[in-house]
Each structure stands twice: as structure tokens, then as C-alpha cells.
Amino acid sequence: MDMLWSGWGDPAKATPLPDTVTALLRDLLGVKPRGTGPVELEDIDVPESPLTAAAHRALRDAVGDEAYVRTDAESRIRHTRGKSTPDLLRIRCGDVADPPAAVVLPATHDDVLAVLRACAAHGLALVPFGGGTSVVGGLAPEQSVSRRRPFVALDLRRMDGLLALDPVSRTATLQPGLRAPHAEALLAEHGFTLGHFPQSYEWATIGGFAAARSSGQASAGYGRFDEMVLGLTLATPEGTLEAGRAPRSAAGPDLRQLVLGSEGAFGVITSVTVRLRPLPQTRLYEGWRFASFEEGATALRRLAQDGPRPAVLRLSDETETLIGLAQPDAIGASGEPQPAGCQAIVGYEGTAEDVAHRRARAGAVLRECGGTHLGAEPGERWAHGRYSAPYLRDALLDVGAFAETLETAAFWSRVPELYAAVRAALTTTLTESGTPPLVMCHISHVYENGASLYFTVVSAQGEDPVAHWAPAKHAAGEAILAAGGTISHHHGVGTDHRDGYVREAGPLGIEALRAVKRRLDPGGLLNPGVLLPLD
């Protein structure tokens, strides 16, 4: 099944907002109903593909069949940009000014190399396309003023296999187009799990997880995806790069780290070897409440630093708790106001004995830090609706609200300053533009030395919602850098965060990465303008 072209996920799972929420948006934020809905797919006027006959033949020869080189309007629309709110607002209005010239579907590593050669020979750029879930402009290549060229979307869906499994070492080699649920099903047949469950889980792919340094909702227990990667294969215009042959090595700099997070700018990931964990016998999620965000953050830090560390550890601030966004599939369902304070979700996975032991010890720490146990219901409700937030965003857009997210991370000592600075930047900028926002936040991932902050912003759309968001996003980025945060914790860089990443990495760091790109991609055909500015 393809993802909804004008929104998120499976259309059958989309649900309208309750009337209570629509009324709250109107009264609190001045949200006005939209006059019309998204345009119909068949009504979108797509520019004719600029792909030449010779280029088409070369791409067809590379993948072996005409059926795997698609230039029809629907295929090109479905591969135009990603799923950020500006992306969706543009495509809902029928704006497809920058579609790919073609969608190409390789089946093997050698196919990918052949496609890269064909693109180089015919002056085509190339954008790797997994689940299409990027929210930072990772699928929107930029054009140089002096050199405009068509691009190919390299859809990796045919590369969706489990290539190898080593139960002794607990490793598996997976192809990049394998969607996360399918990967989990294949591994479960052998008694294993990756334990990687980001909000994009239902649609994102293994290759995308690696390319964007994804972090899942159970990262406190299982780690980030880049921590799971033991080896990978990269197809580049200059040939094949293999990285990782042992669990750890002192044989020079780790080339895996050069590829992880590279977002298709250096090559196309064609396989990933990952470490596995046994399927948990028991999964238990529960809720806790703290009087303040500061108090709750202290409790999370205690567990992250001194243990025992749960698999899931999240904390919503007062606003997010009040609105009920900790359970996005239940917003407005009860009609009852939420109690004051901040809600935490704590989850345990493993053997029954281990879960009981860690739960008892962690519970003692949480109580000592001022936490009140809320029982299993909030945790189970969160687990049931953990992938619902993107659908909620679509419902908000439908009624005329603007909804977007951004995230960052910092060392524990800087988290309070970072939290206050980003909230102030978003609130001030949007209020001054005439669309005062509701700004919510939660700690989504914890580490021994710091944590991530995930912000959700809701406001009226205004006359031009895309233009209205740009100054707020810029202000938030400036606040993040000034407060010592990273410009992206798990969404990636794309084109949206690229300029902030350039400042974060520094001139010498960027020049080093440019040198790598020149060696691996001398023609600059891979995802132009993503991660690194155009020359």
C-alpha cells in the first residue's frame, strides 16, 4: 500500500477532530475553518517529465524492465517532497512545481550502481526514496542557479529482504527498502526484534533509519538506530563502499559513522547489518505524574544516569499534559480537563522477572523524586496510540489549524535553558505574526549525559501558512544554537536544517565533508543541497 499522497499514512486510519477540540481551537487560537479541502489527485497539473528518450532507455537498462522506470503523473506526485507540514500544505494546494523526472525501482545493489552510472551519463540528479517520511526537506533537492538538472527518485521498495541472520552473534543483514513492520515480522519468526519504534514506524524503512540517524520511542532500552548498525554497504557513483566487519574495531576511524546520517548525499545504502535482541516476553507501560516539568526531568535524569533504565522513558510538559497529547488518539474523547502537572510514560520490556525487578527499583526512584503512580492505563493508552500523532496533524490541517513539530537535544545542565529559549522564540514570533500558538513539549529520549526535547506547535494558519511558519522555525533554530542544543536530534538535516548544521559543524568540518562528497560523488548528483550546501 502507498502512503496517502496528500497526508500521512493509511487513509482508513484518519479520524476527524472531536467537536470539543475544534471549538477549543477556535476559541483559544482563532482557528477558522478551511473553505475547501485538498485538491483531487487527478486534478493536479504535473509538468511534463524532462527525461530524454536516451536517459529513459539507460535507466530501463539499469533496472532491467520498463515497468520499473515510471514517468506517469501519479508516481511523480507521490514522490514529490516529504511529509513536513509545509510539504503537505503545498501539495494539498496542488503545488508540484518540483516533481522527479522519473521514479526508478532497483532490485539489487548492482541495479543501484547501474542507475547511478546512467544518471551520471545523462546529467540527472538522484534522490534515494524509502518510506517518504522525511519532515526536514530530505527529499527536496535544490537546484544550482548555474546548473539546473532533472532528478530521479530512487524508490527502494523492491529491496525489501532479510539477506542474512546470525542467531549466534545476534545480527541480521537487511535491505534498505524494508519497512519497519515487515522487518519486525521477519525477525520475530526467528525470535528477535530490533526494538526500533519511531513515530514513523509504520512507514519508514531500514535504509531511512540509517541515513537519518533515527531514534525510536524505546531508545532508552534499545538504543538509537545508529547504535544498532554493525555494518553497511554504500553504492556510490565511484563504486562500492563496505564499512564494518566486527562489533568494534581500532582499525582507524569508523567509516560507518561517515555514512550514518549522510542522508543520501554520499551514496545509496543498499544493505545494513544490525544487532538484534530477543523478543521480549513481557511489555508493560504505565503512567506517572510530577508536579512540574523540572521535577519530572530530574526523575528521568536519575534513571538515565544511575538506573535502572526502562525501555521507554518520556515526559510531557504541563501544556502537553493538559491538552492530552501524551495520548494523541484520545484527545478530546473524554471532554474532561486533565489534572495539573506533567505526565510521564515509563515502559519495561524483557523477561517477566527482569521487568518486575526493574519496575520495582525504578518505581522507588520515581517516588523519591516526587512522582505519583497513575497505573497501567495511561501507559497502555500511549502504546495503543503511539503512531497516531501524524494523523492528528492531518486532522488539524483539515479544520484550518497549523501544526508542526521540531526537536533538539542538549546536555542535562542545558536542557532547562534550551526548553525556555525555544518556547519563547516560537511563542513570540508567531504571536507577533498574528497567530498566537499553543507550544507543547516532551522529553522523548534520554541519555546518561542529556536528553532530547520534542516540540509541537499549533496555531491558526494565517493567510499564507507556509510563509507564516518560516520566521518561527528560523527563530527556533537560532534559539537552539544559542542555547547549546543540536539543530536536529532524530529528524535529520535535509534542506530545512542544513544552514544550522553548517554552523554547528563549523567551516573546517563542512570542508572535510565536502572533500568526502567530491571523492564519492564527483558529479554532485546525489541529493543536491541536502546535508551540504551546493558549491
C-alpha positions as CSV (number, residue, x, y, z in Angstrom):
1,M,0.0,0.0,0.0
2,D,1.2,3.5,-0.8
3,M,1.1,6.3,1.8
4,L,-1.6,8.9,1.4
5,W,-0.3,11.4,-1.2
6,S,-1.7,14.5,0.5
7,G,-1.1,13.5,4.1
8,W,0.2,10.8,6.4
9,G,-0.2,7.0,6.3
10,D,-3.3,4.9,5.7
11,P,-6.4,7.0,4.9
12,A,-8.5,4.4,6.6
13,K,-6.9,5.3,9.9
14,A,-7.6,9.0,9.7
15,T,-10.2,10.3,12.1
16,P,-11.7,13.9,12.3
17,L,-11.2,16.0,15.4
18,P,-13.9,15.9,18.1
19,D,-16.2,19.0,18.1
20,T,-14.8,19.9,21.6
21,V,-11.2,20.2,20.1
22,T,-12.4,22.2,17.1
23,A,-14.2,24.6,19.4
24,L,-11.1,24.9,21.6
25,L,-9.0,25.8,18.6
26,R,-11.5,28.4,17.5
27,D,-11.8,30.0,20.9
28,L,-8.2,29.7,22.1
29,L,-6.2,30.3,18.8
30,G,-8.7,31.9,16.4
31,V,-8.6,29.0,14.0
32,K,-11.0,29.4,11.1
33,P,-12.5,26.6,9.1
34,R,-10.9,25.9,5.7
35,G,-13.1,26.8,2.7
36,T,-12.1,23.8,0.7
37,G,-10.2,20.6,1.2
38,P,-7.2,19.2,-0.6
39,V,-7.3,19.2,-4.4
40,E,-8.0,15.8,-6.0
41,L,-5.0,13.8,-7.2
42,E,-6.3,13.6,-10.8
43,D,-6.8,17.4,-10.9
44,I,-3.1,18.2,-10.3
45,D,-1.4,19.6,-13.3
46,V,2.0,17.9,-13.3
47,P,4.8,19.4,-15.6
48,E,5.8,17.0,-18.4
49,S,8.8,14.9,-17.5
50,P,12.0,16.3,-18.8
51,L,13.5,12.9,-19.1
52,T,15.0,12.3,-22.6
53,A,14.4,9.2,-24.6
54,A,18.1,8.2,-24.2
55,A,18.1,8.7,-20.5
56,H,14.9,6.7,-20.2
57,R,16.5,3.8,-22.1
58,A,19.6,3.9,-19.9
59,L,17.5,3.8,-16.7
60,R,15.4,1.0,-18.1
61,D,18.6,-1.0,-19.0
62,A,19.9,-0.4,-15.5
63,V,16.9,-2.0,-13.8
64,G,16.0,-4.5,-16.5
65,D,12.4,-3.7,-17.2
66,E,10.3,-0.7,-18.5
67,A,7.9,-1.2,-15.6
68,Y,10.5,0.0,-13.1
69,V,11.0,3.3,-14.7
70,R,7.9,5.4,-14.1
71,T,7.1,8.8,-15.5
72,D,3.3,8.9,-15.0
73,A,1.8,11.8,-13.1
74,E,0.7,9.8,-10.1
75,S,4.0,8.2,-9.4
76,R,5.8,11.5,-9.7
77,I,3.3,13.3,-7.4
78,R,3.7,10.6,-4.8
79,H,7.5,11.1,-4.8
80,T,7.4,14.9,-4.6
81,R,8.9,16.2,-1.4
82,G,8.2,14.6,2.1
83,K,5.8,14.9,4.9
84,S,6.6,18.2,6.8
85,T,3.6,20.5,7.3
86,P,4.9,22.9,4.7
87,D,5.2,20.0,2.3
88,L,1.7,18.9,2.9
89,L,0.2,22.4,2.7
90,R,1.9,22.9,-0.7
91,I,0.8,19.6,-2.2
92,R,-2.7,19.9,-0.8
93,C,-3.0,23.0,-2.9
94,G,-1.7,21.2,-6.0
95,D,1.8,22.7,-5.9
96,V,4.0,20.1,-7.6
97,A,6.5,22.5,-9.2
98,D,9.4,20.2,-8.4
99,P,8.5,16.6,-9.1
100,P,11.1,14.0,-10.1
101,A,11.6,13.4,-13.8
102,A,11.1,9.7,-13.1
103,V,10.7,7.2,-10.4
104,V,13.1,4.2,-10.7
105,L,12.8,1.0,-8.7
106,P,16.0,-1.1,-8.5
107,A,16.1,-4.6,-7.0
108,T,19.8,-5.1,-6.2
109,H,23.0,-3.4,-5.2
110,D,24.2,-3.8,-8.8
111,D,21.0,-2.2,-10.1
112,V,21.7,0.8,-7.9
113,L,25.2,1.1,-9.3
114,A,23.9,0.9,-12.8
115,V,21.3,3.6,-12.1
116,L,24.0,5.9,-10.7
117,R,26.1,5.4,-13.8
118,A,23.1,6.2,-16.0
119,C,22.3,9.3,-14.1
120,A,25.9,10.5,-14.3
121,A,26.0,9.9,-18.1
122,H,22.8,11.8,-18.7
123,G,23.1,14.7,-16.3
124,L,20.5,13.6,-13.8
125,A,20.5,14.1,-10.1
126,L,19.3,11.3,-7.8
127,V,17.3,11.2,-4.5
128,P,17.1,7.9,-2.5
129,F,13.4,7.3,-1.5
130,G,12.5,4.9,1.2
131,G,9.2,5.4,3.1
132,G,8.9,9.1,2.1
133,T,8.6,10.2,5.7
134,S,11.1,13.0,5.8
135,V,9.9,16.1,7.6
136,V,13.1,18.2,7.0
137,G,13.3,18.6,3.3
138,G,15.4,15.4,2.9
139,L,13.6,14.5,-0.4
140,A,13.6,18.0,-1.9
141,P,16.9,18.5,-3.8
142,E,18.0,22.1,-4.5
143,Q,19.0,23.4,-8.0
144,S,22.1,25.4,-8.6
145,V,21.4,28.8,-10.3
146,S,24.1,28.0,-12.8
147,R,23.2,24.3,-13.3
148,R,19.6,23.1,-13.3
149,R,19.0,19.5,-13.9
150,P,16.2,17.0,-13.5
151,F,16.3,14.4,-10.8
152,V,15.3,10.8,-10.4
153,A,13.6,9.4,-7.3
154,L,15.2,6.1,-6.5
155,D,12.4,4.1,-4.8
156,L,13.9,1.3,-2.9
157,R,10.7,-0.7,-2.1
158,R,11.8,-3.7,-4.2
159,M,14.9,-4.1,-2.0
160,D,13.0,-5.3,1.0
161,G,14.6,-8.6,2.1
162,L,16.2,-10.2,5.0
163,L,19.6,-11.2,3.5
164,A,21.2,-13.0,6.4
165,L,20.6,-13.8,10.0
166,D,23.3,-15.0,12.5
167,P,21.5,-16.2,15.7
168,V,24.8,-16.9,17.4
169,S,26.1,-13.3,17.0
170,R,22.5,-12.0,17.1
171,T,22.9,-10.0,13.9
172,A,20.8,-9.6,10.7
173,T,21.6,-8.0,7.3
174,L,18.6,-6.2,5.9
175,Q,17.9,-4.4,2.6
176,P,17.2,-0.7,2.7
177,G,13.6,-0.6,1.4
178,L,12.4,-3.0,4.1
179,R,9.7,-1.2,6.1
180,A,9.9,-1.4,9.8
181,P,6.8,-3.5,10.5
182,H,7.9,-6.1,7.8
183,A,11.4,-6.2,9.3
184,E,10.0,-6.8,12.8
185,A,7.8,-9.6,11.4
186,L,10.7,-11.3,9.6
187,L,12.9,-11.1,12.7
188,A,10.1,-12.3,15.0
189,E,10.0,-15.5,13.1
190,H,13.4,-16.2,14.5
191,G,12.6,-14.9,18.0
192,F,14.3,-11.5,17.6
193,T,13.5,-7.8,17.5
194,L,15.3,-4.6,16.6
195,G,13.4,-2.7,19.3
196,H,13.3,0.4,17.0
197,F,9.9,2.0,17.1
198,P,9.9,5.7,16.0
199,Q,6.7,7.6,15.4
200,S,7.2,6.9,11.7
201,Y,7.5,3.2,12.3
202,E,4.5,2.1,10.2
203,W,6.0,3.6,7.0
204,A,9.7,4.3,7.4
205,T,12.4,1.9,6.1
206,I,15.7,0.4,7.3
207,G,17.7,2.5,4.9
208,G,16.0,5.6,6.0
209,F,16.7,4.9,9.7
210,A,20.4,4.6,9.0
211,A,20.6,7.6,6.6
212,A,18.9,9.9,9.1
213,R,20.2,8.5,12.4
214,S,16.7,7.6,13.6
215,S,15.8,7.2,17.2
216,G,12.9,5.1,18.4
217,Q,10.5,5.6,21.2
218,A,12.1,2.7,23.1
219,S,15.6,4.1,22.7
220,A,16.2,4.3,26.5
221,G,16.3,0.5,26.5
222,Y,17.3,-0.5,22.9
223,G,19.4,2.5,21.8
224,R,19.3,4.7,18.8
225,F,19.4,3.1,15.3
226,D,22.9,4.3,14.6
227,E,24.0,2.4,17.8
228,M,22.4,-0.8,16.3
229,V,24.3,-0.7,13.0
230,L,27.3,-3.0,12.8
231,G,28.0,-2.8,9.1
232,L,26.6,-1.4,5.9
233,T,27.1,-1.3,2.1
234,L,27.0,2.0,0.2
235,A,26.6,2.3,-3.6
236,T,28.3,5.5,-4.9
237,P,29.0,6.9,-8.4
238,E,32.6,5.9,-7.8
239,G,31.9,2.3,-6.7
240,T,31.0,0.3,-3.6
241,L,32.0,1.2,0.0
242,E,31.8,-1.5,2.7
243,A,32.0,-0.4,6.3
244,G,32.0,-2.5,9.5
245,R,33.4,-6.1,9.8
246,A,33.4,-6.6,13.6
247,P,31.3,-5.4,16.6
248,R,34.1,-2.9,17.5
249,S,37.5,-2.0,15.9
250,A,40.5,0.1,16.4
251,A,41.4,0.0,12.7
252,G,41.2,3.7,12.1
253,P,38.2,6.0,12.0
254,D,34.9,4.2,11.8
255,L,33.6,4.6,8.2
256,R,30.1,3.6,9.3
257,Q,29.8,6.9,11.1
258,L,30.6,8.7,7.8
259,V,27.6,7.0,6.2
260,L,25.1,7.1,9.1
261,G,23.3,10.4,9.0
262,S,24.6,11.2,5.5
263,E,21.0,11.4,4.1
264,G,21.9,10.1,0.6
265,A,24.5,12.8,0.0
266,F,27.4,10.4,-0.3
267,G,25.7,7.3,-1.7
268,V,22.8,4.9,-1.5
269,I,22.7,2.5,1.4
270,T,22.0,-0.9,-0.1
271,S,22.3,-3.1,3.0
272,V,22.5,-2.7,6.7
273,T,23.8,-5.2,9.3
274,V,22.2,-4.7,12.7
275,R,22.4,-6.2,16.1
276,L,19.3,-7.9,17.5
277,R,17.7,-8.5,20.8
278,P,15.5,-11.4,21.9
279,L,11.7,-10.8,21.6
280,P,10.6,-9.6,25.0
281,Q,8.4,-12.0,26.9
282,T,6.7,-9.1,28.7
283,R,5.9,-5.5,27.7
284,L,4.5,-3.2,30.4
285,Y,3.8,0.5,30.1
286,E,2.5,2.8,32.9
287,G,1.9,6.4,33.7
288,W,3.4,8.7,36.4
289,R,2.7,12.3,37.3
290,F,5.0,15.0,38.5
291,A,4.2,18.4,39.9
292,S,6.4,20.2,37.4
293,F,8.5,19.6,34.2
294,E,11.6,20.4,36.2
295,E,10.7,17.8,38.8
296,G,9.9,15.2,36.2
297,A,13.1,15.9,34.3
298,T,15.1,15.3,37.4
299,A,13.5,11.9,37.9
300,L,14.2,10.9,34.3
301,R,17.9,12.1,34.7
302,R,18.2,9.9,37.8
303,L,17.1,6.8,35.9
304,A,19.2,7.6,32.9
305,Q,22.3,8.1,34.9
306,D,22.0,5.7,37.8
307,G,19.4,3.2,36.6
308,P,17.6,1.1,36.3
309,R,16.8,2.4,32.9
310,P,13.4,1.5,31.4
311,A,12.9,0.7,27.7
312,V,10.6,3.7,27.3
313,L,11.0,7.0,29.3
314,R,9.1,10.1,28.2
315,L,7.9,13.2,30.0
316,S,5.3,15.7,28.7
317,D,5.4,19.3,30.0
318,E,2.4,21.0,31.7
319,T,0.8,22.2,28.4
320,E,1.1,18.9,26.6
321,T,-0.2,17.1,29.6
322,L,-3.2,19.5,29.9
323,I,-4.1,19.1,26.3
324,G,-3.7,15.3,26.4
325,L,-1.1,15.0,23.6
326,A,0.6,12.2,25.6
327,Q,-2.3,10.1,24.1
328,P,-2.9,11.7,20.7
329,D,-5.6,9.1,19.7
330,A,-7.6,10.1,22.8
331,I,-7.6,13.9,22.6
332,G,-10.9,15.4,23.4
333,A,-12.5,11.9,23.8
334,S,-13.4,12.3,27.5
335,G,-14.2,16.0,27.4
336,E,-12.8,16.2,31.0
337,P,-9.9,18.6,31.9
338,Q,-6.6,16.8,32.7
339,P,-5.2,17.1,36.2
340,A,-2.4,19.6,36.7
341,G,1.2,18.6,36.5
342,C,3.3,16.6,34.0
343,Q,2.7,13.1,32.8
344,A,5.5,10.6,32.2
345,I,5.2,7.3,30.3
346,V,7.5,4.6,31.6
347,G,7.8,1.2,29.8
348,Y,9.6,-2.0,30.5
349,E,10.4,-4.8,28.1
350,G,12.1,-8.2,28.7
351,T,11.6,-11.3,30.7
352,A,8.8,-11.2,33.3
353,E,11.4,-11.5,36.1
354,D,13.6,-8.7,34.7
355,V,10.6,-6.4,34.1
356,A,9.3,-6.9,37.6
357,H,12.8,-6.3,39.1
358,R,13.5,-3.1,37.1
359,R,9.9,-1.8,37.6
360,A,10.2,-2.1,41.4
361,R,13.6,-0.4,41.5
362,A,12.6,2.4,39.0
363,G,9.3,3.0,40.8
364,A,11.2,3.6,44.0
365,V,13.3,6.3,42.3
366,L,10.3,7.9,40.7
367,R,8.5,8.1,44.0
368,E,11.6,9.5,45.7
369,C,11.7,12.2,43.0
370,G,8.1,13.2,43.7
371,G,6.3,11.0,41.2
372,T,2.7,9.7,41.7
373,H,1.9,6.4,40.1
374,L,-1.0,6.5,37.7
375,G,-1.3,2.8,36.9
376,A,-1.1,1.0,33.6
377,E,-4.0,2.8,31.8
378,P,-2.1,5.9,30.7
379,G,0.8,3.7,29.5
380,E,-1.3,1.2,27.7
381,R,-3.2,4.0,26.0
382,W,0.0,5.7,24.9
383,A,1.2,2.4,23.5
384,H,-2.0,1.9,21.6
385,G,-1.8,5.4,20.1
386,R,1.9,5.8,19.8
387,Y,1.8,6.2,16.0
388,S,-1.3,8.4,15.9
389,A,0.2,11.9,16.1
390,P,0.9,12.4,12.3
391,Y,-2.8,11.5,11.7
392,L,-3.8,14.1,14.3
393,R,-1.7,16.7,12.4
394,D,-3.7,15.9,9.2
395,A,-7.0,16.4,11.1
396,L,-5.7,19.8,12.4
397,L,-4.8,20.9,8.9
398,D,-8.3,19.9,7.8
399,V,-10.0,22.3,10.2
400,G,-7.7,25.2,9.4
401,A,-5.1,24.8,12.2
402,F,-1.4,24.9,11.6
403,A,0.5,22.1,13.3
404,E,4.2,21.3,13.1
405,T,7.0,19.7,15.2
406,L,10.7,20.3,15.8
407,E,13.2,18.6,18.1
408,T,16.6,19.1,19.6
409,A,18.9,17.8,22.3
410,A,21.4,19.1,24.8
411,F,23.4,18.1,27.9
412,W,21.2,17.8,31.1
413,S,22.7,21.1,32.5
414,R,21.5,23.0,29.4
415,V,18.1,21.4,29.0
416,P,16.1,23.9,31.1
417,E,17.6,26.9,29.2
418,L,17.1,25.2,25.9
419,Y,13.4,24.4,26.8
420,A,12.7,28.0,27.8
421,A,14.5,29.6,24.8
422,V,12.8,27.5,22.1
423,R,9.3,28.0,23.7
424,A,9.9,31.8,23.9
425,A,11.2,32.0,20.3
426,L,8.2,30.2,18.9
427,T,5.6,32.0,21.1
428,T,7.0,35.5,20.4
429,T,7.5,35.1,16.7
430,L,4.1,33.5,16.0
431,T,2.2,35.9,18.3
432,E,3.9,38.9,16.5
433,S,2.7,37.5,13.2
434,G,-0.9,37.5,14.4
435,T,-1.2,33.8,15.0
436,P,-0.6,33.2,18.8
437,P,0.4,29.5,19.2
438,L,0.0,26.7,21.6
439,V,3.5,25.3,22.2
440,M,3.9,21.9,23.8
441,C,7.0,19.8,24.6
442,H,8.1,16.5,25.8
443,I,11.4,14.8,26.6
444,S,11.4,12.0,24.1
445,H,14.8,10.3,24.5
446,V,17.2,10.2,27.5
447,Y,20.9,9.5,27.8
448,E,23.3,9.4,30.7
449,N,24.5,12.9,29.7
450,G,21.5,14.6,28.3
451,A,18.1,14.4,26.7
452,S,16.1,15.5,23.6
453,L,13.2,17.9,23.6
454,Y,10.4,17.4,21.1
455,F,8.2,20.5,20.5
456,T,4.7,20.5,19.0
457,V,3.3,23.9,17.8
458,V,-0.4,24.6,16.9
459,S,-1.7,27.9,15.7
460,A,-4.1,29.4,13.2
461,Q,-2.8,29.0,9.6
462,G,-3.0,32.7,8.7
463,E,-3.2,34.0,5.2
464,D,-0.1,32.2,4.0
465,P,0.7,29.3,6.4
466,V,4.0,28.3,4.8
467,A,5.3,31.8,4.9
468,H,3.9,32.3,8.4
469,W,5.9,29.3,9.7
470,A,9.3,30.2,8.2
471,P,10.2,33.0,10.6
472,A,9.1,30.9,13.6
473,K,11.2,27.9,12.5
474,H,14.2,30.2,11.9
475,A,13.8,31.8,15.4
476,A,13.6,28.4,17.0
477,G,16.8,27.3,15.2
478,E,18.6,30.4,16.4
479,A,17.4,29.8,19.9
480,I,18.6,26.1,19.7
481,L,22.1,27.1,18.6
482,A,22.4,29.9,21.1
483,A,21.3,27.7,24.0
484,G,23.8,25.0,23.1
485,G,21.4,22.5,21.5
486,T,21.9,20.4,18.4
487,I,19.9,21.5,15.3
488,S,18.4,18.0,15.0
489,H,18.2,15.0,17.3
490,H,16.5,12.5,15.1
491,H,14.6,14.1,12.2
492,G,17.8,14.7,10.3
493,V,19.2,17.7,8.4
494,G,17.6,17.8,5.0
495,T,17.5,21.3,3.4
496,D,15.4,22.7,6.3
497,H,18.2,22.3,8.9
498,R,21.2,22.5,6.6
499,D,22.3,26.0,7.4
500,G,22.1,25.4,11.1
501,Y,24.1,22.2,10.6
502,V,26.8,24.2,8.8
503,R,27.1,26.5,11.8
504,E,27.1,23.5,14.2
505,A,29.7,21.6,12.3
506,G,31.9,24.6,11.6
507,P,33.8,25.6,8.4
508,L,36.6,23.0,8.7
509,G,34.1,20.2,9.4
510,I,32.0,21.1,6.4
511,E,35.0,21.3,4.1
512,A,36.1,17.8,5.3
513,L,32.6,16.5,4.4
514,R,32.8,18.3,1.0
515,A,36.0,16.5,0.3
516,V,34.3,13.2,1.0
517,K,31.5,14.1,-1.3
518,R,33.8,15.2,-4.1
519,R,35.6,11.8,-3.9
520,L,32.4,9.6,-3.7
521,D,30.2,11.8,-5.9
522,P,32.4,14.0,-8.1
523,G,29.5,15.0,-10.3
524,G,27.4,16.1,-7.4
525,L,24.4,14.1,-8.5
526,L,23.4,12.7,-5.1
527,N,20.6,14.6,-3.2
528,P,21.9,18.1,-4.2
529,G,21.7,20.7,-1.4
530,V,20.6,18.1,1.2
531,L,23.0,18.0,4.2
532,L,25.6,20.2,2.5
533,P,25.1,23.5,0.6
534,L,25.6,23.5,-3.1
535,D,29.1,24.6,-4.2
